Structures are given as structure tokens and as C-alpha cells.
């Protein structure tokens, strides 16, 4: 059976997969039947054909079945996943496959981050135990990909023709609510569910084994003699309970690494392998702020009560510029964290400034997890895993942070909800504000929309009673 690493899988996926569907006036559609080789192909030319009407857009051609045949696109509907299965399934596999009590090969449906309208069936190798939400590595045609087990296989193709799952990845399983959210979001935005999954798995080295690093800690032993250099090392280690790397320790104590090695040999210091991604420090300050004005305090307490109910509701927080909306919704965040849940704050990309993050750090004593284009790949991986395992209690990010796989989401804040940047206009389109409301419904939590100039839709929904409504009419402190 072929083997491959997670980084090898991810490297073969396009960084910005985009589909541009034809928009001619003859109701012609590009069939997906030949779009099966996960590479980007450019097409263009005149305007007499549905393919030409794509006007040079990027089209994903997904399993190397050859070029796109224009005859397939004249009036034919897009192919469904079931129509594609026979094209890329290999013959009988020599791998030992898991069978049920009746001798039938067990199969699972695997959703792939590709523009299919549903998952594909794969056979389960003997000894591999898979459950819905598990991340797996699979082959599709001659390519390799990371997918998620969506459920049992549909059984529309003989098991002997199915390719086996190659590997179960050591990644936290995707929660049922998250998988339901991706399905609902795909239906709501009229996008293939696989492309919604692509948004939820855009993280470097997703399938790779967890990286580790070696840190130095204080041991139980004592050195045979204490020199000034050794004393400085022991003092530095005791001041850093979270450990230090050998290089950092040597630099802080102003000694050579030989001094550190000698203390390790005596048991005064110990080396320990830890995760390369530093853990997020816990947020412990949940008390309501004493700096709030009377109006702010009233709104904050109402929002805290809504969060504590752990039921879906939508609230519009409308306040003039400078009225202290941020301080108010941070109190809702504090209540969410006090309940043991995670909070997500969405902002337009231009609003994700160091000044805003400093305000959050001042309120909670620690910096939140960040998810936006300005963070490094290592930070994105750290944030993704922190959201999945619950270590990231508060995530502040741009619209794509909405697709992070939170373990237990208890609050979504959409700040500046009227901002046009929440609408993705290229590729597959969606409004992060509207999708945030859908996710809050599935998570059964509060979604808070904040703005000094609310959108007409939000004002209308508040007027109809669909949204709760709080208004801050005075500037804070004046």
C-alpha cells in the first residue's frame, strides 16, 4: 500500500482553489464530469460556447481524465458524485479490507476539499477503526488528499472496486456540529460542500505528526558544587516554570551550553520533549468590568445573561462611534469563557490592528489567538489546533475564522457587521455575517452583531423582533 506524509498531501492542493461558472443567457452549465484532476486549467476564447463564457476563469479539473470536452456542456446538468465514481476507482486492491459480520467490506464516505457535491466512498483496511469526523489520507486518481470521514459509504459501487483509506491522521476529529454547519453553509450559499470543507482545513502541515522541541526544566538533583555560572543557570530556570530551550537558557544566564550539560548530568536540570506550538495561556479574568458606564453595564449584563442561557439568539448592539461597544461585548466574551466555552470575535481585516489586540489583552491579561492573513503559517496551525482541542478560548480573526473547527463554541461576535469586506466576492461567494448566524443556530449560542451604522437587514430584523436590540447613545466617558 502506498504511504505518504501529511505535508505531501497538503502541498498538492492549490492554495486558492476557485471555480468560475458560466453566466451566459442560454442557461448553459459547465458539467463537473470531466473536472477531476486537482489542477488549475485556464480556458478562454470567443463567446459562442458555454466554456468560452467562463472568460478565462480558473476551472478545477480534478483526476486527470483528460481535457474538458465541449460536447458535454451543451445543455447537460452538472454531474453528481455518484456519476463520477466509476471514472477514478481502481480495480481490486491487494490490501486486506475490514469486513462486517456478514463478510461485506466496510466502506466509509470521505468528504474531500474539492468541488464535488458530496463525499466519496472508500474501503476501510483491516485493523483501521474509523468514526465520523476522523481525518484520513486517501488517494483520488493519481493524486493524494486529506479528507474527513462523513459517515458510512453509500454502497453504490462494488467494494472490490473501491480504493482503501491509506492512513488515519492524528488530528482531533471534526465535531458533528461542525460537519452539519459545513453542509448547511454549502446549501445556503449554493457552493459545493467540499469547497466549504476547503475553507475549514486551510492550515499548514495539517496531516503531519505533531512537531516537538526540547526544553530545560529544574530537576530534583543538586550539583556537586555551585559556581557563579551554575548559580545563574539555576536561577534562570527557576524563574521560568514553563521551561527554556538550551540556547535561550545559555543566553539568559550568559554561560556556555557546556555548563548546562554539566547540570543535566548531575540531575539538577532535565530535558523534556514538548509540543513545538506553545500552549495558549488560560484566560482567568471573568469578572465584569468596573469601568463601564451605566448604559454599558446594563447592556453587558443583559448579554452575559444571554450567553449563560446557552441557547441560540441574535442581538444587535447599536452604538455611536466611541460609545464603548467593544468593552460591552468583551464582557459577553468573559461570560462565555467563564462557562467553559470558546468565543469567536470577527472583525474586518483592516480593523485587526495591534491597538485592538492590545485592548483585548488589557481586558483579559493575555493575548487572544489570531486568524488572519497577517499571521505566519506556524501561528495559523497553532490557532487551528487550539480551536479544535479547546485550548484557544478566544479567537479574534477575519471572516475565514468562522470556519475554524471549534470544539465548544459559545459566542460569535461580528463587529462592524455592516462592513462590505464580510462578503467574499471572488471564487465561491458567501456573507460571513449571514453564515455566522447559521453557525450560531447549529452551535445553539448567542451571535452578537455590533455596529455604529447597522445594515438595513439588521435594522429590519431588529424591528421585527427577530433580533434583540441594545443601543448605546452616549460616548463613553462623556
CSV table of C-alpha atoms in Angstrom, one decimal:
chain,number,residue,atom,x,y,z
A,1,UNK,CA,0.0,0.0,0.0
A,2,UNK,CA,1.5,3.4,-0.9
A,3,UNK,CA,2.4,5.7,2.0
A,4,UNK,CA,2.8,9.5,2.2
A,5,UNK,CA,3.1,12.3,4.7
A,6,UNK,CA,0.5,14.9,5.5
A,7,UNK,CA,2.7,17.7,4.2
A,8,UNK,CA,3.0,15.8,0.9
A,9,UNK,CA,-0.8,15.7,0.7
A,10,UNK,CA,-1.3,19.4,1.5
A,11,UNK,CA,1.4,20.5,-0.9
A,12,UNK,CA,-0.6,19.0,-3.8
A,13,UNK,CA,-3.7,21.1,-3.0
A,14,UNK,CA,-4.0,24.5,-4.7
A,15,UNK,CA,-3.5,27.5,-2.4
A,16,UNK,CA,-6.6,29.4,-3.7
A,17,UNK,CA,-9.0,27.0,-5.4
A,18,UNK,CA,-11.5,28.9,-7.5
A,19,UNK,CA,-14.4,28.0,-9.7
A,20,UNK,CA,-15.9,30.5,-12.1
A,21,UNK,CA,-19.2,29.2,-13.5
A,22,UNK,CA,-20.5,30.3,-16.9
A,23,UNK,CA,-23.0,33.2,-16.8
A,24,UNK,CA,-24.4,33.2,-20.4
A,25,UNK,CA,-28.1,33.8,-21.1
A,26,UNK,CA,-28.8,30.4,-22.5
A,27,UNK,CA,-28.9,28.7,-19.2
A,28,UNK,CA,-25.9,26.5,-20.1
A,29,UNK,CA,-23.8,25.0,-17.3
A,30,UNK,CA,-20.3,23.5,-17.2
A,31,UNK,CA,-20.6,19.8,-16.2
A,32,UNK,CA,-18.3,18.6,-13.4
A,33,UNK,CA,-18.0,15.2,-15.1
A,34,UNK,CA,-14.6,16.0,-16.5
A,35,UNK,CA,-13.4,18.4,-13.8
A,36,UNK,CA,-11.5,15.7,-11.9
A,37,UNK,CA,-7.7,16.3,-11.8
A,38,UNK,CA,-7.0,18.7,-8.9
A,39,UNK,CA,-5.1,21.3,-11.0
A,40,UNK,CA,-5.9,24.7,-12.4
A,41,UNK,CA,-6.6,25.0,-16.1
A,42,UNK,CA,-7.2,28.2,-18.0
A,43,UNK,CA,-9.7,28.4,-20.7
A,44,UNK,CA,-10.9,31.3,-22.9
A,45,UNK,CA,-11.6,32.5,-26.4
A,46,UNK,CA,-14.8,33.6,-28.1
A,47,UNK,CA,-18.3,33.8,-26.7
A,48,UNK,CA,-20.1,31.2,-28.8
A,49,UNK,CA,-19.7,28.3,-26.3
A,50,UNK,CA,-20.5,27.8,-22.6
A,51,UNK,CA,-16.9,27.1,-21.9
A,52,UNK,CA,-15.8,30.3,-23.6
A,53,UNK,CA,-18.2,32.2,-21.4
A,54,UNK,CA,-16.1,31.4,-18.4
A,55,UNK,CA,-13.9,34.2,-19.9
A,56,UNK,CA,-10.5,32.8,-18.9
A,57,UNK,CA,-11.5,31.9,-15.4
A,58,UNK,CA,-9.9,29.2,-13.3
A,59,UNK,CA,-11.5,25.8,-13.5
A,60,UNK,CA,-10.5,22.9,-11.4
A,61,UNK,CA,-10.0,19.7,-13.4
A,62,UNK,CA,-10.0,17.0,-10.9
A,63,UNK,CA,-8.5,13.5,-11.6
A,64,UNK,CA,-6.6,13.7,-14.9
A,65,UNK,CA,-9.3,12.2,-17.2
A,66,UNK,CA,-8.2,14.5,-20.0
A,67,UNK,CA,-9.3,17.8,-21.4
A,68,UNK,CA,-12.8,19.2,-21.0
A,69,UNK,CA,-15.0,18.0,-23.8
A,70,UNK,CA,-17.2,20.9,-25.0
A,71,UNK,CA,-19.8,18.4,-26.2
A,72,UNK,CA,-20.6,17.5,-22.6
A,73,UNK,CA,-21.5,21.1,-21.7
A,74,UNK,CA,-24.3,21.7,-24.2
A,75,UNK,CA,-27.4,21.6,-22.0
A,76,UNK,CA,-26.2,18.9,-19.7
A,77,UNK,CA,-26.6,19.4,-15.9
A,78,UNK,CA,-23.5,19.2,-13.6
A,79,UNK,CA,-22.6,15.6,-12.8
A,80,UNK,CA,-23.2,14.3,-9.3
A,81,UNK,CA,-20.7,12.4,-7.2
A,82,UNK,CA,-22.4,9.1,-7.9
A,83,UNK,CA,-21.9,9.7,-11.7
A,84,UNK,CA,-18.2,10.2,-11.2
A,85,UNK,CA,-17.3,7.2,-9.1
A,86,UNK,CA,-16.6,4.7,-11.9
A,87,UNK,CA,-14.1,7.1,-13.5
A,88,UNK,CA,-11.5,7.1,-10.8
A,89,UNK,CA,-11.9,3.9,-8.9
A,90,UNK,CA,-9.1,1.4,-9.4
A,91,UNK,CA,-9.5,-2.3,-9.7
A,92,UNK,CA,-9.4,-4.8,-6.8
A,93,UNK,CA,-6.9,-3.8,-4.1
A,94,UNK,CA,-4.4,-6.3,-2.7
A,95,UNK,CA,-4.8,-4.6,0.8
A,96,UNK,CA,-6.6,-6.6,3.5
A,97,UNK,CA,-10.0,-4.9,4.0
A,98,UNK,CA,-12.2,-4.8,7.1
A,99,UNK,CA,-15.4,-6.8,6.8
A,100,UNK,CA,-18.6,-6.8,8.9
A,101,UNK,CA,-20.3,-9.9,10.5
A,102,UNK,CA,-21.7,-11.0,7.1
A,103,UNK,CA,-18.3,-10.8,5.3
A,104,UNK,CA,-19.1,-7.5,3.5
A,105,UNK,CA,-16.3,-5.0,3.1
A,106,UNK,CA,-16.9,-2.0,5.3
A,107,UNK,CA,-16.9,1.4,3.5
A,108,UNK,CA,-16.9,5.0,4.6
A,109,UNK,CA,-17.9,8.2,2.9
A,110,UNK,CA,-15.0,10.6,2.8
A,111,UNK,CA,-15.5,14.3,2.1
A,112,UNK,CA,-12.6,15.9,0.2
A,113,UNK,CA,-11.8,19.6,-0.1
A,114,UNK,CA,-12.7,19.5,-3.8
A,115,UNK,CA,-15.8,20.8,-5.8
A,116,UNK,CA,-17.9,17.6,-5.5
A,117,UNK,CA,-21.4,17.8,-4.3
A,118,UNK,CA,-20.9,15.1,-1.6
A,119,UNK,CA,-18.4,12.6,-0.2
A,120,UNK,CA,-16.8,9.6,-2.0
A,121,UNK,CA,-16.8,6.0,-0.8
A,122,UNK,CA,-13.5,4.3,0.3
A,123,UNK,CA,-12.9,0.8,1.7
A,124,UNK,CA,-11.7,0.5,5.3
A,125,UNK,CA,-8.4,-1.5,5.7
A,126,UNK,CA,-8.4,-4.3,8.2
A,127,UNK,CA,-7.4,-3.1,11.6
A,128,UNK,CA,-8.3,0.5,11.0
A,129,UNK,CA,-11.1,1.9,13.1
A,130,UNK,CA,-12.8,5.0,11.7
A,131,UNK,CA,-15.6,7.2,13.0
A,132,UNK,CA,-17.4,10.2,11.5
A,133,UNK,CA,-15.2,13.2,11.8
A,134,UNK,CA,-11.9,11.4,11.6
A,135,UNK,CA,-9.3,12.9,9.3
A,136,UNK,CA,-7.8,10.5,6.8
A,137,UNK,CA,-5.4,10.4,3.9
A,138,UNK,CA,-6.8,8.9,0.7
A,139,UNK,CA,-5.9,8.6,-3.0
A,140,UNK,CA,-8.0,10.1,-5.7
A,141,UNK,CA,-6.9,9.1,-9.1
A,142,UNK,CA,-3.1,9.5,-9.2
A,143,UNK,CA,-3.3,12.3,-6.5
A,144,UNK,CA,-3.3,12.2,-2.7
A,145,UNK,CA,-5.6,14.2,-0.5
A,146,UNK,CA,-6.6,14.7,3.1
A,147,UNK,CA,-10.3,14.2,3.8
A,148,UNK,CA,-12.8,13.7,6.6
A,149,UNK,CA,-15.0,10.7,7.3
A,150,UNK,CA,-18.6,11.9,6.8
A,151,UNK,CA,-20.3,8.7,7.6
A,152,UNK,CA,-20.9,5.2,6.2
A,153,UNK,CA,-20.4,4.6,2.5
A,154,UNK,CA,-23.4,4.7,0.2
A,155,UNK,CA,-22.6,1.4,-1.4
A,156,UNK,CA,-23.4,2.4,-5.0
A,157,UNK,CA,-20.1,1.0,-6.2
A,158,UNK,CA,-18.8,-2.6,-5.5
A,159,UNK,CA,-16.5,-2.6,-2.6
A,160,UNK,CA,-13.9,-4.6,-4.7
A,161,UNK,CA,-13.6,-1.5,-6.9
A,162,UNK,CA,-13.0,1.0,-4.1
A,163,UNK,CA,-9.6,2.3,-3.1
A,164,UNK,CA,-8.8,1.8,0.6
A,165,UNK,CA,-8.2,4.6,3.0
A,166,UNK,CA,-4.4,5.0,3.3
A,167,UNK,CA,-4.0,6.5,6.7
A,168,UNK,CA,-5.9,7.8,9.7
A,169,UNK,CA,-4.3,11.1,10.7
A,170,UNK,CA,-3.5,12.1,14.3
A,171,UNK,CA,-5.8,15.2,14.2
A,172,UNK,CA,-8.7,16.0,16.5
A,173,UNK,CA,-11.9,14.6,14.9
A,174,UNK,CA,-14.2,17.2,13.5
A,175,UNK,CA,-17.3,17.7,15.7
A,176,UNK,CA,-20.7,16.7,14.4
A,177,UNK,CA,-22.0,20.3,14.7
A,178,UNK,CA,-19.1,21.5,12.5
A,179,UNK,CA,-19.9,18.9,9.8
A,180,UNK,CA,-23.5,19.9,9.9
A,181,UNK,CA,-22.5,23.5,9.7
A,182,UNK,CA,-20.4,22.9,6.5
A,183,UNK,CA,-23.3,21.0,4.9
A,184,UNK,CA,-25.8,23.8,5.8
A,185,UNK,CA,-23.4,26.5,4.7
A,186,UNK,CA,-22.9,24.8,1.4
A,187,UNK,CA,-26.7,24.6,0.8
A,188,UNK,CA,-27.3,28.2,2.0
A,189,UNK,CA,-24.5,29.7,-0.2
A,190,UNK,CA,-25.1,27.2,-3.1
A,191,UNK,CA,-21.5,26.1,-3.1
A,192,UNK,CA,-20.1,22.5,-3.2
A,193,UNK,CA,-19.7,21.2,0.3
A,194,UNK,CA,-16.2,20.1,-0.5
A,195,UNK,CA,-15.2,23.7,-1.1
A,196,UNK,CA,-16.7,24.7,2.3
A,197,UNK,CA,-14.5,22.0,3.8
A,198,UNK,CA,-11.6,23.5,2.0
A,199,UNK,CA,-12.1,26.7,4.0
A,200,UNK,CA,-12.2,24.7,7.2
A,201,UNK,CA,-8.9,22.8,6.5
A,202,UNK,CA,-6.6,25.5,5.2
A,203,UNK,CA,-3.8,25.1,7.6
A,204,UNK,CA,-0.2,24.2,7.0
A,205,UNK,CA,1.0,20.7,7.8
A,206,UNK,CA,-2.4,19.5,8.9
A,207,UNK,CA,-1.7,15.8,8.4
A,208,UNK,CA,1.9,15.9,9.7
A,209,UNK,CA,2.9,14.4,13.1
A,210,UNK,CA,3.0,17.0,15.8
A,211,UNK,CA,6.3,18.8,16.0
A,212,UNK,CA,8.2,18.9,19.2
A,213,UNK,CA,11.0,20.8,20.8
A,214,UNK,CA,13.3,20.2,23.8
A,215,UNK,CA,13.0,22.4,26.8
A,216,UNK,CA,15.1,22.6,30.0
A,217,UNK,CA,13.4,22.3,33.5
A,218,UNK,CA,14.7,22.2,37.1
A,219,UNK,CA,15.4,18.7,38.2
A,220,UNK,CA,15.4,17.1,41.6
A,221,UNK,CA,19.2,16.7,41.8
A,222,UNK,CA,21.8,19.1,43.1
A,223,UNK,CA,25.2,19.8,41.5
A,224,UNK,CA,28.4,18.6,43.3
A,225,UNK,CA,29.5,22.2,43.5
A,226,UNK,CA,27.8,25.6,42.7
A,227,UNK,CA,29.9,28.0,40.7
A,228,UNK,CA,28.7,31.5,39.8
A,229,UNK,CA,27.9,30.3,36.3
A,230,UNK,CA,25.8,27.4,37.5
A,231,UNK,CA,24.1,29.6,40.1
A,232,UNK,CA,22.9,31.9,37.2
A,233,UNK,CA,21.6,28.9,35.3
A,234,UNK,CA,19.6,27.5,38.2
A,235,UNK,CA,18.2,31.0,38.9
A,236,UNK,CA,17.1,31.5,35.3
A,237,UNK,CA,15.4,28.1,35.1
A,238,UNK,CA,13.6,28.6,38.4
A,239,UNK,CA,12.3,31.9,37.1
A,240,UNK,CA,10.8,30.2,34.0
A,241,UNK,CA,8.5,27.4,35.1
A,242,UNK,CA,7.4,26.8,31.5
A,243,UNK,CA,10.9,25.8,30.6
A,244,UNK,CA,13.6,27.3,28.3
A,245,UNK,CA,15.4,25.9,25.3
A,246,UNK,CA,19.1,25.3,25.9
A,247,UNK,CA,20.0,28.2,23.6
A,248,UNK,CA,17.7,30.6,25.4
A,249,UNK,CA,18.9,29.5,28.8
A,250,UNK,CA,22.5,29.9,27.9
A,251,UNK,CA,21.8,33.3,26.5
A,252,UNK,CA,19.9,34.5,29.6
A,253,UNK,CA,22.4,33.1,32.1
A,254,UNK,CA,25.3,34.3,30.0
A,255,UNK,CA,27.0,30.8,30.0
A,256,UNK,CA,28.1,28.2,27.5
A,257,UNK,CA,26.0,25.2,26.8
A,258,UNK,CA,28.6,23.1,28.4
A,259,UNK,CA,27.6,24.5,31.8
A,260,UNK,CA,24.0,23.4,31.1
A,261,UNK,CA,25.1,20.0,30.1
A,262,UNK,CA,27.0,19.5,33.3
A,263,UNK,CA,23.9,20.4,35.3
A,264,UNK,CA,21.9,17.9,33.3
A,265,UNK,CA,24.4,15.2,34.0
A,266,UNK,CA,24.0,15.9,37.8
A,267,UNK,CA,20.2,15.8,37.6
A,268,UNK,CA,19.9,19.4,38.6
A,269,UNK,CA,18.3,20.1,35.2
A,270,UNK,CA,16.2,17.8,33.0
A,271,UNK,CA,15.4,17.8,29.3
A,272,UNK,CA,11.9,17.3,28.2
A,273,UNK,CA,10.2,17.0,24.8
A,274,UNK,CA,7.1,19.3,24.5
A,275,UNK,CA,4.9,20.3,21.6
A,276,UNK,CA,6.5,22.8,19.3
A,277,UNK,CA,3.5,25.1,19.3
A,278,UNK,CA,3.4,26.9,22.6
A,279,UNK,CA,0.1,26.4,24.5
A,280,UNK,CA,-2.2,29.3,24.8
A,281,UNK,CA,-2.2,30.8,28.3
A,282,UNK,CA,-5.6,30.4,30.0
A,283,UNK,CA,-7.9,33.3,30.4
A,284,UNK,CA,-8.9,33.6,34.1
A,285,UNK,CA,-10.3,37.1,34.5
A,286,UNK,CA,-14.1,36.7,34.1
A,287,UNK,CA,-15.3,39.4,36.5
A,288,UNK,CA,-17.5,42.2,35.0
A,289,UNK,CA,-15.5,45.4,34.4
A,290,UNK,CA,-15.9,48.2,36.9
A,291,UNK,CA,-15.0,50.8,34.3
A,292,UNK,CA,-18.3,50.6,32.5
A,293,UNK,CA,-20.9,53.4,32.3
A,294,UNK,CA,-24.4,52.8,33.4
A,295,UNK,CA,-25.6,52.2,29.9
A,296,UNK,CA,-22.7,49.9,29.1
A,297,UNK,CA,-23.2,48.0,32.4
A,298,UNK,CA,-26.9,47.4,31.6
A,299,UNK,CA,-26.1,46.1,28.1
A,300,UNK,CA,-23.2,44.0,29.3
A,301,UNK,CA,-25.3,42.3,32.0
A,302,UNK,CA,-28.0,41.5,29.5
A,303,UNK,CA,-25.5,40.0,27.1
A,304,UNK,CA,-23.9,38.0,29.9
A,305,UNK,CA,-27.4,36.5,30.8
A,306,UNK,CA,-27.9,35.6,27.1
A,307,UNK,CA,-24.6,33.8,26.9
A,308,UNK,CA,-25.3,31.9,30.2
A,309,UNK,CA,-28.6,30.6,28.7
A,310,UNK,CA,-26.6,28.6,26.1
A,311,UNK,CA,-29.4,29.0,23.6
A,312,UNK,CA,-29.4,30.5,20.1
A,313,UNK,CA,-30.3,34.1,19.9
A,314,UNK,CA,-29.2,37.1,17.8
A,315,UNK,CA,-28.6,40.6,19.3
A,316,UNK,CA,-27.9,43.9,17.5
A,317,UNK,CA,-25.6,46.1,19.6
A,318,UNK,CA,-26.0,49.6,18.1
A,319,UNK,CA,-23.9,52.4,19.4
A,320,UNK,CA,-22.5,55.7,18.2
A,321,UNK,CA,-18.8,55.8,17.5
A,322,UNK,CA,-16.9,55.9,20.8
A,323,UNK,CA,-19.8,54.6,22.8
A,324,UNK,CA,-17.8,51.6,24.1
A,325,UNK,CA,-19.3,48.7,22.1
A,326,UNK,CA,-16.0,46.8,22.3
A,327,UNK,CA,-15.9,46.9,26.1
A,328,UNK,CA,-19.5,45.7,26.2
A,329,UNK,CA,-19.1,42.7,24.0
A,330,UNK,CA,-15.8,41.8,25.7
A,331,UNK,CA,-18.0,41.3,28.9
A,332,UNK,CA,-20.0,38.8,26.9
A,333,UNK,CA,-16.8,37.1,25.9
A,334,UNK,CA,-15.8,36.9,29.6
A,335,UNK,CA,-19.0,35.2,30.5
A,336,UNK,CA,-18.6,32.7,27.7
A,337,UNK,CA,-15.1,31.8,28.9
A,338,UNK,CA,-16.4,31.6,32.5
A,339,UNK,CA,-18.9,29.0,31.2
A,340,UNK,CA,-16.1,26.9,29.9
A,341,UNK,CA,-16.8,27.6,26.2
A,342,UNK,CA,-14.9,29.3,23.4
A,343,UNK,CA,-15.6,32.7,21.9
A,344,UNK,CA,-15.0,34.0,18.3
A,345,UNK,CA,-14.8,37.7,17.5
A,346,UNK,CA,-14.9,38.6,13.8
A,347,UNK,CA,-13.6,41.9,12.5
A,348,UNK,CA,-12.9,43.4,9.1
A,349,UNK,CA,-9.3,42.7,8.1
A,350,UNK,CA,-8.4,46.4,8.3
A,351,UNK,CA,-9.7,46.6,11.9
A,352,UNK,CA,-7.4,43.8,13.1
A,353,UNK,CA,-4.8,46.2,14.4
A,354,UNK,CA,-2.3,45.9,17.2
A,355,UNK,CA,-4.3,48.6,19.0
A,356,UNK,CA,-7.4,46.4,19.1
A,357,UNK,CA,-5.5,43.3,20.2
A,358,UNK,CA,-3.8,45.4,23.0
A,359,UNK,CA,-7.3,46.3,24.2
A,360,UNK,CA,-8.3,42.7,24.4
A,361,UNK,CA,-5.0,41.8,26.2
A,362,UNK,CA,-5.6,44.6,28.7
A,363,UNK,CA,-9.1,43.3,29.4
A,364,UNK,CA,-8.1,39.6,29.9
A,365,UNK,CA,-4.4,39.7,30.7
A,366,UNK,CA,-3.4,37.5,27.8
A,367,UNK,CA,-3.3,38.0,24.0
A,368,UNK,CA,-6.0,36.1,22.1
A,369,UNK,CA,-5.4,33.6,19.3
A,370,UNK,CA,-5.3,35.3,15.9
A,371,UNK,CA,-6.5,34.2,12.5
A,372,UNK,CA,-6.0,36.4,9.5
A,373,UNK,CA,-3.6,36.9,6.6
A,374,UNK,CA,-1.0,38.7,8.7
A,375,UNK,CA,-0.1,35.7,10.9
A,376,UNK,CA,2.5,33.1,10.0
A,377,UNK,CA,1.8,29.6,8.9
A,378,UNK,CA,3.0,28.3,12.3
A,379,UNK,CA,0.6,30.6,14.1
A,380,UNK,CA,-2.3,29.5,11.8
A,381,UNK,CA,-1.5,25.9,12.6
A,382,UNK,CA,-1.4,26.7,16.3
A,383,UNK,CA,-4.7,28.6,16.2
A,384,UNK,CA,-6.4,25.8,14.2
A,385,UNK,CA,-5.3,23.1,16.6
A,386,UNK,CA,-6.1,25.3,19.6
A,387,UNK,CA,-9.7,25.8,18.3
A,388,UNK,CA,-10.1,22.1,17.6
A,389,UNK,CA,-8.9,20.9,21.0
A,390,UNK,CA,-10.4,23.8,23.0
A,391,UNK,CA,-7.1,25.4,24.1
A,392,UNK,CA,-7.8,28.6,22.2
A,393,UNK,CA,-10.5,30.1,24.5
A,394,UNK,CA,-10.8,33.3,22.4
A,395,UNK,CA,-10.1,33.7,18.7
A,396,UNK,CA,-10.0,37.1,17.0
A,397,UNK,CA,-10.0,36.9,13.2
A,398,UNK,CA,-11.2,37.9,9.8
A,399,UNK,CA,-14.2,36.3,8.1
A,400,UNK,CA,-12.4,32.9,7.4
A,401,UNK,CA,-12.1,32.4,11.1
A,402,UNK,CA,-15.7,31.4,11.0
A,403,UNK,CA,-14.7,28.1,9.6
A,404,UNK,CA,-12.3,27.1,12.4
A,405,UNK,CA,-13.3,23.7,13.9
A,406,UNK,CA,-14.1,24.9,17.5
A,407,UNK,CA,-14.6,22.2,20.0
A,408,UNK,CA,-17.3,24.0,22.0
A,409,UNK,CA,-18.3,27.4,20.6
A,410,UNK,CA,-20.4,29.6,23.0
A,411,UNK,CA,-20.4,33.0,21.4
A,412,UNK,CA,-19.9,34.6,18.0
A,413,UNK,CA,-19.3,38.4,17.7
A,414,UNK,CA,-19.5,40.1,14.3
A,415,UNK,CA,-18.0,43.6,14.9
A,416,UNK,CA,-18.8,46.2,12.3
A,417,UNK,CA,-21.4,43.8,10.9
A,418,UNK,CA,-22.3,46.3,8.1
A,419,UNK,CA,-18.8,46.2,6.6
A,420,UNK,CA,-18.7,45.0,3.0
A,421,UNK,CA,-15.5,43.0,3.5
A,422,UNK,CA,-17.6,40.3,5.2
A,423,UNK,CA,-18.8,39.4,1.7
A,424,UNK,CA,-16.5,37.3,-0.3
A,425,UNK,CA,-17.0,38.4,-3.9
A,426,UNK,CA,-14.5,36.2,-5.8
A,427,UNK,CA,-14.5,32.4,-6.2
A,428,UNK,CA,-17.4,30.9,-4.3
A,429,UNK,CA,-19.3,33.7,-2.6
A,430,UNK,CA,-20.7,34.0,0.9
A,431,UNK,CA,-21.6,36.6,3.5
A,432,UNK,CA,-19.7,35.9,6.7
A,433,UNK,CA,-22.3,37.8,8.7
A,434,UNK,CA,-25.2,35.6,7.4
A,435,UNK,CA,-23.1,32.4,7.7
A,436,UNK,CA,-22.2,33.4,11.3
A,437,UNK,CA,-25.9,33.4,12.2
A,438,UNK,CA,-26.3,30.0,10.7
A,439,UNK,CA,-23.4,28.6,12.7
A,440,UNK,CA,-24.7,30.1,15.9
A,441,UNK,CA,-28.1,28.4,15.2
A,442,UNK,CA,-26.3,25.0,15.0
A,443,UNK,CA,-24.0,25.7,17.9
A,444,UNK,CA,-27.0,26.9,20.0
A,445,UNK,CA,-25.3,30.0,21.1
A,446,UNK,CA,-25.5,33.8,21.0
A,447,UNK,CA,-24.5,35.7,17.9
A,448,UNK,CA,-23.8,39.4,18.6
A,449,UNK,CA,-23.8,41.9,15.7
A,450,UNK,CA,-22.2,45.2,16.5
A,451,UNK,CA,-22.1,48.5,14.5
A,452,UNK,CA,-22.4,52.2,14.7
A,453,UNK,CA,-24.1,52.1,11.3
A,454,UNK,CA,-26.1,48.8,11.2
A,455,UNK,CA,-27.0,47.3,7.9
A,456,UNK,CA,-30.6,47.7,6.7
A,457,UNK,CA,-31.2,44.0,7.0
A,458,UNK,CA,-30.1,44.0,10.7
A,459,UNK,CA,-32.3,47.1,11.5
A,460,UNK,CA,-35.2,45.4,9.8
A,461,UNK,CA,-34.8,42.1,11.7
A,462,UNK,CA,-34.5,44.0,15.0
A,463,UNK,CA,-37.7,45.9,14.1
A,464,UNK,CA,-39.5,42.6,13.5
A,465,UNK,CA,-38.3,41.2,16.8
A,466,UNK,CA,-36.1,38.6,15.2
A,467,UNK,CA,-33.0,40.2,16.9
A,468,UNK,CA,-32.7,41.6,20.4
A,469,UNK,CA,-31.6,45.2,20.3
A,470,UNK,CA,-29.4,47.3,22.6
A,471,UNK,CA,-28.5,50.9,21.8
A,472,UNK,CA,-25.6,52.9,23.4
A,473,UNK,CA,-26.5,56.5,22.7
A,474,UNK,CA,-23.7,58.4,24.6
A,475,UNK,CA,-20.0,58.3,24.1
A,476,UNK,CA,-18.1,56.5,26.8
A,477,UNK,CA,-16.7,58.9,29.4
A,478,UNK,CA,-18.6,61.9,28.1
